[in-house]
Protein backbone atom coordinates (compact mmCIF):
# COMPACT_ATOMS: atom_id res chain seq x y z
CA UNK A 1 0.00 0.00 0.00
CA UNK A 2 1.26 3.47 -0.86
CA UNK A 3 0.70 5.79 2.06
CA UNK A 4 -1.79 8.53 1.21
CA UNK A 5 -0.23 11.18 3.45
CA UNK A 6 3.01 11.37 1.47
CA UNK A 7 1.12 11.50 -1.83
CA UNK A 8 -1.11 14.27 -0.51
CA UNK A 9 1.78 16.34 0.85
CA UNK A 10 3.87 15.83 -2.28
CA UNK A 11 1.05 17.02 -4.56
CA UNK A 12 0.55 20.11 -2.44
CA UNK A 13 4.25 20.96 -2.35
CA UNK A 14 4.32 20.44 1.39
CA UNK A 15 7.43 18.30 1.70
CA UNK A 16 10.54 20.40 2.24
CA UNK A 17 12.82 17.90 4.01
CA UNK A 18 12.39 14.30 5.07
CA UNK A 19 14.33 11.26 6.10
CA UNK A 20 14.90 8.74 3.32
CA UNK A 21 11.63 8.91 1.30
CA UNK A 22 11.54 5.20 0.45
CA UNK A 23 12.21 4.16 4.04
CA UNK A 24 9.63 6.63 5.33
CA UNK A 25 6.98 5.34 2.94
CA UNK A 26 7.74 1.73 3.83
CA UNK A 27 7.56 2.61 7.52
CA UNK A 28 4.19 4.35 7.25
CA UNK A 29 2.80 1.47 5.20
CA UNK A 30 3.99 -1.07 7.77
CA UNK A 31 1.23 -0.66 10.33
CA UNK A 32 -0.54 1.78 12.60
CA UNK A 33 1.92 4.66 13.06
CA UNK A 34 1.89 7.77 15.21
CA UNK A 35 3.28 11.22 14.43
CA UNK A 36 3.65 14.45 16.36
CA UNK A 37 4.21 18.18 15.98
CA UNK A 38 5.24 20.48 18.81
CA UNK A 39 3.95 24.00 19.50
CA UNK A 40 5.71 26.34 21.91
CA UNK A 41 3.31 28.69 23.76
CA UNK A 42 5.20 31.93 23.10
CA UNK A 43 2.02 34.05 22.76
CA UNK A 44 -1.60 33.83 23.95
CA UNK A 45 -2.74 33.06 20.41
CA UNK A 46 -1.47 31.33 17.27
CA UNK A 47 -0.82 32.85 13.86
CA UNK A 48 -1.76 31.69 10.40
CA UNK A 49 1.81 30.39 10.16
CA UNK A 50 0.97 27.97 12.99
CA UNK A 51 -2.10 26.84 11.08
CA UNK A 52 0.11 25.09 8.53
CA UNK A 53 1.48 22.47 10.98
CA UNK A 54 -2.01 22.19 12.47
CA UNK A 55 -3.35 21.22 9.05
CA UNK A 56 -0.45 18.75 8.71
CA UNK A 57 -1.80 16.97 11.78
CA UNK A 58 -5.31 17.05 10.30
CA UNK A 59 -4.06 15.53 7.03
CA UNK A 60 -2.13 12.86 8.94
CA UNK A 61 -5.17 11.94 11.04
CA UNK A 62 -7.40 11.78 7.95
CA UNK A 63 -5.02 9.32 6.30
CA UNK A 64 -4.96 6.94 9.24
CA UNK A 65 -2.00 8.05 11.36
CA UNK A 66 -2.38 8.52 15.06
CA UNK A 67 -1.62 12.21 15.63
CA UNK A 68 -0.15 13.79 18.77
CA UNK A 69 -0.08 17.51 19.54
CA UNK A 70 2.77 18.41 21.87
CA UNK A 71 2.41 21.63 23.85
CA UNK A 72 5.68 23.17 24.99
CA UNK A 73 4.86 23.84 28.61
CA UNK A 74 8.53 23.11 29.31
CA UNK A 75 10.34 24.28 26.17
CA UNK A 76 8.18 27.40 26.07
CA UNK A 77 10.05 28.59 29.16
CA UNK A 78 13.25 28.60 27.07
CA UNK A 79 12.20 29.52 23.54
CA UNK A 80 13.42 28.01 20.29
CA UNK A 81 16.24 30.08 18.72
CA UNK A 82 15.62 28.55 15.26
CA UNK A 83 15.04 31.30 12.70
CA UNK A 84 15.55 34.04 15.29
CA UNK A 85 18.18 36.77 14.97
CA UNK A 86 18.03 37.67 18.67
CA UNK A 87 17.27 35.95 21.95
CA UNK A 88 13.60 35.58 22.87
CA UNK A 89 12.19 37.34 25.89
CA UNK A 90 11.67 34.69 28.58
CA UNK A 91 8.07 34.22 29.71
CA UNK A 92 6.94 33.56 33.26
CA UNK A 93 5.69 30.14 34.28
CA UNK A 94 2.20 31.60 34.69
CA UNK A 95 2.20 33.10 31.19
CA UNK A 96 3.38 29.84 29.62
CA UNK A 97 0.67 27.85 31.41
CA UNK A 98 -2.00 30.33 30.37
CA UNK A 99 -0.78 30.21 26.77
CA UNK A 100 -0.83 26.39 26.74
CA UNK A 101 -4.44 26.45 27.96
CA UNK A 102 -5.40 28.93 25.24
CA UNK A 103 -3.59 26.99 22.50
CA UNK A 104 -5.36 23.82 23.54
CA UNK A 105 -8.73 25.58 23.29
CA UNK A 106 -7.87 26.85 19.80
CA UNK A 107 -6.80 23.42 18.56
CA UNK A 108 -9.73 21.62 20.14
CA UNK A 109 -12.02 23.93 18.18
CA UNK A 110 -10.19 23.50 14.88
CA UNK A 111 -9.76 19.73 15.21
CA UNK A 112 -13.40 19.40 16.23
CA UNK A 113 -14.50 21.10 13.01
CA UNK A 114 -12.09 19.23 10.72
CA UNK A 115 -11.98 15.69 12.08
CA UNK A 116 -14.24 12.87 13.18
CA UNK A 117 -14.27 12.10 16.90
CA UNK A 118 -12.00 9.08 16.53
CA UNK A 119 -9.38 11.09 14.61
CA UNK A 120 -8.79 13.90 17.11
CA UNK A 121 -5.08 14.15 18.00
CA UNK A 122 -3.95 13.38 21.51
CA UNK A 123 -2.75 16.33 23.60
CA UNK A 124 0.54 16.06 25.51
CA UNK A 125 2.55 18.71 27.42
CA UNK A 126 6.34 18.41 27.65
CA UNK A 127 6.22 20.34 30.90
CA UNK A 128 5.11 17.05 32.45
CA UNK A 129 8.59 15.54 32.02
CA UNK A 130 10.92 18.51 31.47
CA UNK A 131 9.72 20.20 34.65
CA UNK A 132 11.07 17.35 36.77
CA UNK A 133 14.26 16.70 34.81
CA UNK A 134 17.30 17.38 37.01
CA UNK A 135 20.45 19.07 35.71
CA UNK A 136 22.75 16.11 36.43
CA UNK A 137 20.28 13.68 34.84
CA UNK A 138 19.96 15.94 31.79
CA UNK A 139 23.73 16.22 31.30
CA UNK A 140 24.37 12.47 31.84
CA UNK A 141 21.42 11.02 29.92
CA UNK A 142 20.96 13.61 27.18
CA UNK A 143 23.94 15.94 26.85
CA UNK A 144 26.56 13.21 26.47
CA UNK A 145 24.92 12.08 23.21
CA UNK A 146 25.40 15.46 21.46
CA UNK A 147 28.89 16.34 20.21
CA UNK A 148 29.35 20.12 20.31
CA UNK A 149 31.20 20.05 16.99
CA UNK A 150 28.06 18.73 15.29
CA UNK A 151 25.74 21.16 17.04
CA UNK A 152 27.65 24.26 15.97
CA UNK A 153 27.55 23.20 12.31
CA UNK A 154 23.81 23.81 12.17
CA UNK A 155 22.86 26.92 10.23
CA UNK A 156 20.65 28.37 12.98
CA UNK A 157 23.51 28.09 15.49
CA UNK A 158 26.27 29.17 13.11
CA UNK A 159 24.45 32.36 12.06
CA UNK A 160 24.09 33.47 15.66
CA UNK A 161 27.65 32.55 16.62
CA UNK A 162 29.01 34.49 13.65
CA UNK A 163 27.15 37.66 14.69
CA UNK A 164 29.33 39.43 17.29
CA UNK A 165 26.48 41.75 18.24
CA UNK A 166 24.06 38.96 19.17
CA UNK A 167 25.76 35.67 19.91
CA UNK A 168 24.01 32.64 21.39
CA UNK A 169 23.38 31.88 25.04
CA UNK A 170 23.89 28.44 26.54
CA UNK A 171 20.16 28.37 27.25
CA UNK A 172 19.33 28.73 23.56
CA UNK A 173 22.15 26.41 22.52
CA UNK A 174 20.61 23.66 24.67
CA UNK A 175 17.12 23.98 23.17
CA UNK A 176 17.60 21.29 20.53
CA UNK A 177 18.54 18.82 23.27
CA UNK A 178 15.24 19.44 25.00
CA UNK A 179 13.34 18.86 21.76
CA UNK A 180 15.33 15.70 21.13
CA UNK A 181 14.41 14.48 24.61
CA UNK A 182 10.77 15.17 23.76
CA UNK A 183 11.04 12.83 20.77
CA UNK A 184 12.56 10.13 22.97
CA UNK A 185 9.72 10.43 25.50
CA UNK A 186 7.02 10.44 22.84
CA UNK A 187 8.58 7.44 21.10
CA UNK A 188 9.03 5.46 24.29
CA UNK A 189 5.77 6.45 26.02
CA UNK A 190 3.39 6.92 23.10
CA UNK A 191 4.87 4.94 20.20
CA UNK A 192 5.53 8.04 18.06
CA UNK A 193 7.91 7.37 15.15
CA UNK A 194 7.46 10.45 12.96
CA UNK A 195 8.06 14.08 13.91
CA UNK A 196 6.79 16.77 11.57
CA UNK A 197 7.16 20.54 11.59
CA UNK A 198 8.14 23.61 9.59
CA UNK A 199 11.43 23.64 7.69
CA UNK A 200 13.19 25.79 10.31
CA UNK A 201 12.80 22.82 12.67
CA UNK A 202 14.78 20.39 10.53
CA UNK A 203 17.99 20.67 12.56
CA UNK A 204 16.11 20.02 15.80
CA UNK A 205 14.22 17.10 14.25
CA UNK A 206 17.43 15.48 12.98
CA UNK A 207 18.96 15.87 16.45
CA UNK A 208 15.97 14.05 17.93
CA UNK A 209 16.11 11.27 15.34
CA UNK A 210 19.76 10.62 16.11
CA UNK A 211 19.16 10.69 19.85
CA UNK A 212 16.22 8.27 19.73
CA UNK A 213 18.16 5.86 17.55
CA UNK A 214 21.13 5.91 19.92
CA UNK A 215 19.18 5.58 23.16
CA UNK A 216 16.13 3.49 22.24
CA UNK A 217 17.65 1.66 19.25
CA UNK A 218 14.49 2.56 17.34
CA UNK A 219 14.24 3.73 13.74
CA UNK A 220 12.29 7.00 13.70
CA UNK A 221 11.66 9.56 10.99
CA UNK A 222 11.19 13.24 10.29
CA UNK A 223 9.42 15.44 7.75
CA UNK A 224 9.11 19.20 7.34
CA UNK A 225 6.92 21.49 5.28
CA UNK A 226 7.96 24.85 3.81
CA UNK A 227 7.60 27.97 5.91
CA UNK A 228 4.65 30.21 5.13
CA UNK A 229 6.27 33.31 3.66
CA UNK A 230 4.96 36.66 2.53
CA UNK A 231 5.34 37.82 -1.06
CA UNK A 232 8.58 39.62 -0.08
CA UNK A 233 10.02 36.41 1.37
CA UNK A 234 9.62 37.31 5.05
CA UNK A 235 8.02 34.93 7.51
CA UNK A 236 4.46 35.25 8.77
CA UNK A 237 5.40 35.68 12.42
CA UNK A 238 3.90 36.97 15.63
CA UNK A 239 6.25 39.93 15.71
CA UNK A 240 5.62 40.99 12.14
CA UNK A 241 3.37 43.96 11.43
CA UNK A 242 0.01 42.82 10.20
CA UNK A 243 0.25 39.28 11.58
CA UNK A 244 -2.87 37.19 10.94
CA UNK A 245 -3.98 35.47 14.15
CA UNK A 246 -6.30 32.50 14.63
CA UNK A 247 -8.44 34.05 17.37
CA UNK A 248 -11.09 36.72 16.97
CA UNK A 249 -9.70 38.88 19.77
CA UNK A 250 -6.58 39.57 17.67
CA UNK A 251 -7.75 39.16 14.07
CA UNK A 252 -11.49 39.43 13.61
CA UNK A 253 -13.31 36.95 11.34
CA UNK A 254 -14.14 39.84 8.99
CA UNK A 255 -10.48 40.90 8.79
CA UNK A 256 -9.42 37.30 8.13
CA UNK A 257 -12.09 36.91 5.45
CA UNK A 258 -10.99 40.12 3.71
CA UNK A 259 -7.31 39.14 3.95
CA UNK A 260 -8.07 35.92 2.07
CA UNK A 261 -10.45 37.50 -0.44
CA UNK A 262 -7.76 40.02 -1.36
CA UNK A 263 -4.98 37.49 -1.98
CA UNK A 264 -3.38 37.69 -5.40
CA UNK A 265 -4.03 34.77 -7.74
CA UNK A 266 -0.59 33.28 -7.10
CA UNK A 267 -0.96 33.69 -3.34
CA UNK A 268 -4.46 32.18 -3.41
CA UNK A 269 -3.22 29.08 -5.20
CA UNK A 270 -0.37 28.68 -2.72
CA UNK A 271 -2.70 29.19 0.25
CA UNK A 272 -5.17 26.69 -1.18
CA UNK A 273 -2.45 24.05 -1.58
CA UNK A 274 -1.09 24.75 1.91
CA UNK A 275 -4.30 25.18 3.90
CA UNK A 276 -7.38 23.94 2.09
CA UNK A 277 -8.77 20.66 3.39
CA UNK A 278 -10.73 20.21 0.16
CA UNK A 279 -9.81 16.97 -1.65
CA UNK A 280 -7.50 17.03 -4.64
CA UNK A 281 -10.01 16.52 -7.47
CA UNK A 282 -12.48 19.27 -6.48
CA UNK A 283 -9.57 21.61 -5.71
CA UNK A 284 -8.07 21.00 -9.15
CA UNK A 285 -11.47 21.75 -10.70
CA UNK A 286 -11.53 24.99 -8.73
CA UNK A 287 -8.06 25.88 -10.03
CA UNK A 288 -9.27 25.31 -13.59
CA UNK A 289 -12.43 27.36 -13.01
CA UNK A 290 -10.40 30.22 -11.58
CA UNK A 291 -7.95 30.12 -14.50
CA UNK A 292 -10.84 30.52 -16.96
CA UNK A 293 -12.36 33.52 -15.14
CA UNK A 294 -9.95 34.97 -12.57
CA UNK A 295 -12.06 38.11 -12.25
CA UNK A 296 -14.73 36.15 -10.41
CA UNK A 297 -12.18 35.31 -7.69
CA UNK A 298 -13.75 31.89 -7.17
CA UNK A 299 -10.57 30.53 -5.62
CA UNK A 300 -10.24 33.39 -3.14
CA UNK A 301 -13.90 33.13 -2.16
CA UNK A 302 -13.66 29.38 -1.60
CA UNK A 303 -10.52 29.83 0.47
CA UNK A 304 -12.02 32.68 2.52
CA UNK A 305 -15.13 30.67 3.30
CA UNK A 306 -13.30 27.46 4.12
CA UNK A 307 -10.61 28.97 6.35
CA UNK A 308 -12.96 31.37 8.13
CA UNK A 309 -15.32 28.48 8.85
CA UNK A 310 -12.45 26.33 10.13
CA UNK A 311 -11.32 28.99 12.59
CA UNK A 312 -14.54 30.79 13.47
CA UNK A 313 -17.54 28.79 12.24
CA UNK A 314 -20.29 29.37 9.67
CA UNK A 315 -21.94 32.35 11.46
CA UNK A 316 -18.68 34.28 11.10
CA UNK A 317 -18.78 33.75 7.31
CA UNK A 318 -22.38 34.92 7.13
CA UNK A 319 -21.55 38.07 9.09
CA UNK A 320 -18.42 38.82 7.02
CA UNK A 321 -20.24 38.38 3.71
CA UNK A 322 -23.20 40.46 4.88
CA UNK A 323 -20.84 43.26 5.93
CA UNK A 324 -19.00 43.07 2.59
CA UNK A 325 -22.27 43.27 0.68
CA UNK A 326 -23.42 46.23 2.79
CA UNK A 327 -20.17 48.06 2.17
CA UNK A 328 -20.39 47.44 -1.59
CA UNK A 329 -24.01 48.58 -1.82
CA UNK A 330 -23.60 51.46 0.58
CA UNK A 331 -26.38 50.18 2.88
CA UNK A 332 -24.14 50.41 5.91
CA UNK A 333 -27.03 50.55 8.38
CA UNK A 334 -27.05 46.76 8.09
CA UNK A 335 -23.55 46.45 9.58
CA UNK A 336 -23.69 45.49 13.25
CA UNK A 337 -22.03 47.53 15.98
CA UNK A 338 -19.45 44.80 16.60
CA UNK A 339 -18.32 44.90 12.95
CA UNK A 340 -18.17 48.65 12.34
CA UNK A 341 -14.63 49.00 13.67
CA UNK A 342 -13.41 46.00 11.64
CA UNK A 343 -15.08 46.99 8.38
CA UNK A 344 -13.81 50.56 8.57
CA UNK A 345 -10.49 49.83 10.29
CA UNK A 346 -8.46 51.41 7.47
CA UNK A 347 -10.82 54.31 6.78
CA UNK A 348 -9.81 57.82 7.98
CA UNK A 349 -11.72 58.69 11.14
CA UNK A 350 -12.46 61.97 12.87
CA UNK A 351 -13.79 62.49 16.37
CA UNK A 352 -16.20 65.36 16.97
CA UNK A 353 -18.11 66.63 19.99
CA UNK A 354 -21.69 65.41 20.23
CA UNK A 355 -22.75 69.03 20.68
CA UNK A 356 -22.32 69.58 16.92
CA UNK A 357 -25.38 67.41 16.33
CA UNK A 358 -27.53 68.98 19.03
CA UNK A 359 -27.50 72.57 17.82
CA UNK A 360 -30.76 73.88 16.43
CA UNK A 361 -31.38 72.24 13.07
CA UNK A 362 -28.35 69.90 13.29
CA UNK A 363 -24.88 70.05 11.73
CA UNK A 364 -24.78 70.91 8.01
CA UNK A 365 -23.44 68.11 5.86
CA UNK A 366 -21.32 70.73 4.07
CA UNK A 367 -19.40 71.20 7.33
CA UNK A 368 -19.29 67.44 7.90
CA UNK A 369 -17.56 66.98 4.54
CA UNK A 370 -15.01 69.65 5.41
CA UNK A 371 -14.35 68.13 8.85
CA UNK A 372 -13.79 64.65 7.42
CA UNK A 373 -11.59 65.80 4.53
CA UNK A 374 -14.06 64.75 1.82
CA UNK A 375 -14.18 68.34 0.57
CA UNK A 376 -11.48 71.00 0.35
CA UNK A 377 -13.87 73.96 0.60
CA UNK A 378 -17.55 74.77 1.02
CA UNK A 379 -17.79 75.28 -2.70
CA UNK A 380 -16.21 71.86 -3.29
CA UNK A 381 -18.62 70.30 -0.79
CA UNK A 382 -21.68 71.86 -2.42
CA UNK A 383 -20.50 70.65 -5.81
CA UNK A 384 -20.25 67.05 -4.61
CA UNK A 385 -23.63 67.33 -2.92
CA UNK A 386 -25.17 68.89 -6.01
CA UNK A 387 -23.91 65.96 -8.07
CA UNK A 388 -25.64 63.58 -5.64
CA UNK A 389 -22.25 61.99 -4.96
CA UNK A 390 -22.51 61.95 -1.16
CA UNK A 391 -24.16 59.32 1.03
CA UNK A 392 -24.62 59.61 4.78
CA UNK A 393 -25.23 56.24 6.41
CA UNK A 394 -26.12 54.89 2.96
CA UNK A 395 -28.64 57.61 2.07
CA UNK A 396 -27.99 60.22 -0.62
CA UNK A 397 -28.08 63.77 0.66
CA UNK A 398 -28.20 67.23 -0.90
CA UNK A 399 -26.57 70.57 -0.17
CA UNK A 400 -29.12 71.61 2.49
CA UNK A 401 -28.96 68.37 4.47
CA UNK A 402 -27.98 68.26 8.13
CA UNK A 403 -27.12 65.49 10.57
CA UNK A 404 -28.52 65.16 14.09
CA UNK A 405 -28.38 62.71 16.97
CA UNK A 406 -31.03 60.66 15.16
CA UNK A 407 -28.50 59.90 12.42
CA UNK A 408 -26.02 58.22 14.75
CA UNK A 409 -25.47 54.53 14.06
CA UNK A 410 -25.21 52.48 17.24
CA UNK A 411 -25.33 55.70 19.23
CA UNK A 412 -21.97 57.16 18.18
CA UNK A 413 -21.03 56.85 14.49
CA UNK A 414 -21.89 58.45 11.17
CA UNK A 415 -20.52 56.92 7.96
CA UNK A 416 -19.97 59.12 4.93
CA UNK A 417 -19.21 58.08 1.37
CA UNK A 418 -18.25 60.33 -1.53
CA UNK A 419 -18.36 58.73 -4.93
CA UNK A 420 -17.82 55.00 -5.15
CA UNK A 421 -14.96 54.43 -2.76
CA UNK A 422 -14.10 57.43 -0.61
CA UNK A 423 -15.30 56.64 2.92
CA UNK A 424 -14.94 58.53 6.19
CA UNK A 425 -15.98 57.69 9.73
CA UNK A 426 -17.16 60.40 12.10
CA UNK A 427 -17.34 59.43 15.78
CA UNK A 428 -19.19 61.63 18.25
CA UNK A 429 -18.45 61.79 21.96
PDB file of N, CA and C in Angstrom, residues 6 82 98 100 127 389:
ATOM      1  N   UNK A   6       1.872  10.889   2.252  1.00  0.00           N
ATOM      2  CA  UNK A   6       3.011  11.373   1.469  1.00  0.00           C
ATOM      3  C   UNK A   6       2.577  11.822   0.083  1.00  0.00           C
ATOM      4  N   UNK A  82      15.627  28.814  16.703  1.00  0.00           N
ATOM      5  CA  UNK A  82      15.616  28.554  15.256  1.00  0.00           C
ATOM      6  C   UNK A  82      14.923  29.697  14.517  1.00  0.00           C
ATOM      7  N   UNK A  98      -0.793  29.709  30.932  1.00  0.00           N
ATOM      8  CA  UNK A  98      -1.998  30.327  30.370  1.00  0.00           C
ATOM      9  C   UNK A  98      -2.018  30.184  28.855  1.00  0.00           C
ATOM     10  N   UNK A 100      -0.545  27.791  27.068  1.00  0.00           N
ATOM     11  CA  UNK A 100      -0.829  26.389  26.744  1.00  0.00           C
ATOM     12  C   UNK A 100      -2.333  26.137  26.800  1.00  0.00           C
ATOM     13  N   UNK A 127       5.964  19.888  29.546  1.00  0.00           N
ATOM     14  CA  UNK A 127       6.225  20.335  30.898  1.00  0.00           C
ATOM     15  C   UNK A 127       6.088  19.216  31.907  1.00  0.00           C
ATOM     16  N   UNK A 389     -23.365  62.917  -5.110  1.00  0.00           N
ATOM     17  CA  UNK A 389     -22.246  61.990  -4.959  1.00  0.00           C
ATOM     18  C   UNK A 389     -21.976  61.636  -3.507  1.00  0.00           C
TER      19      UNK A 389
END
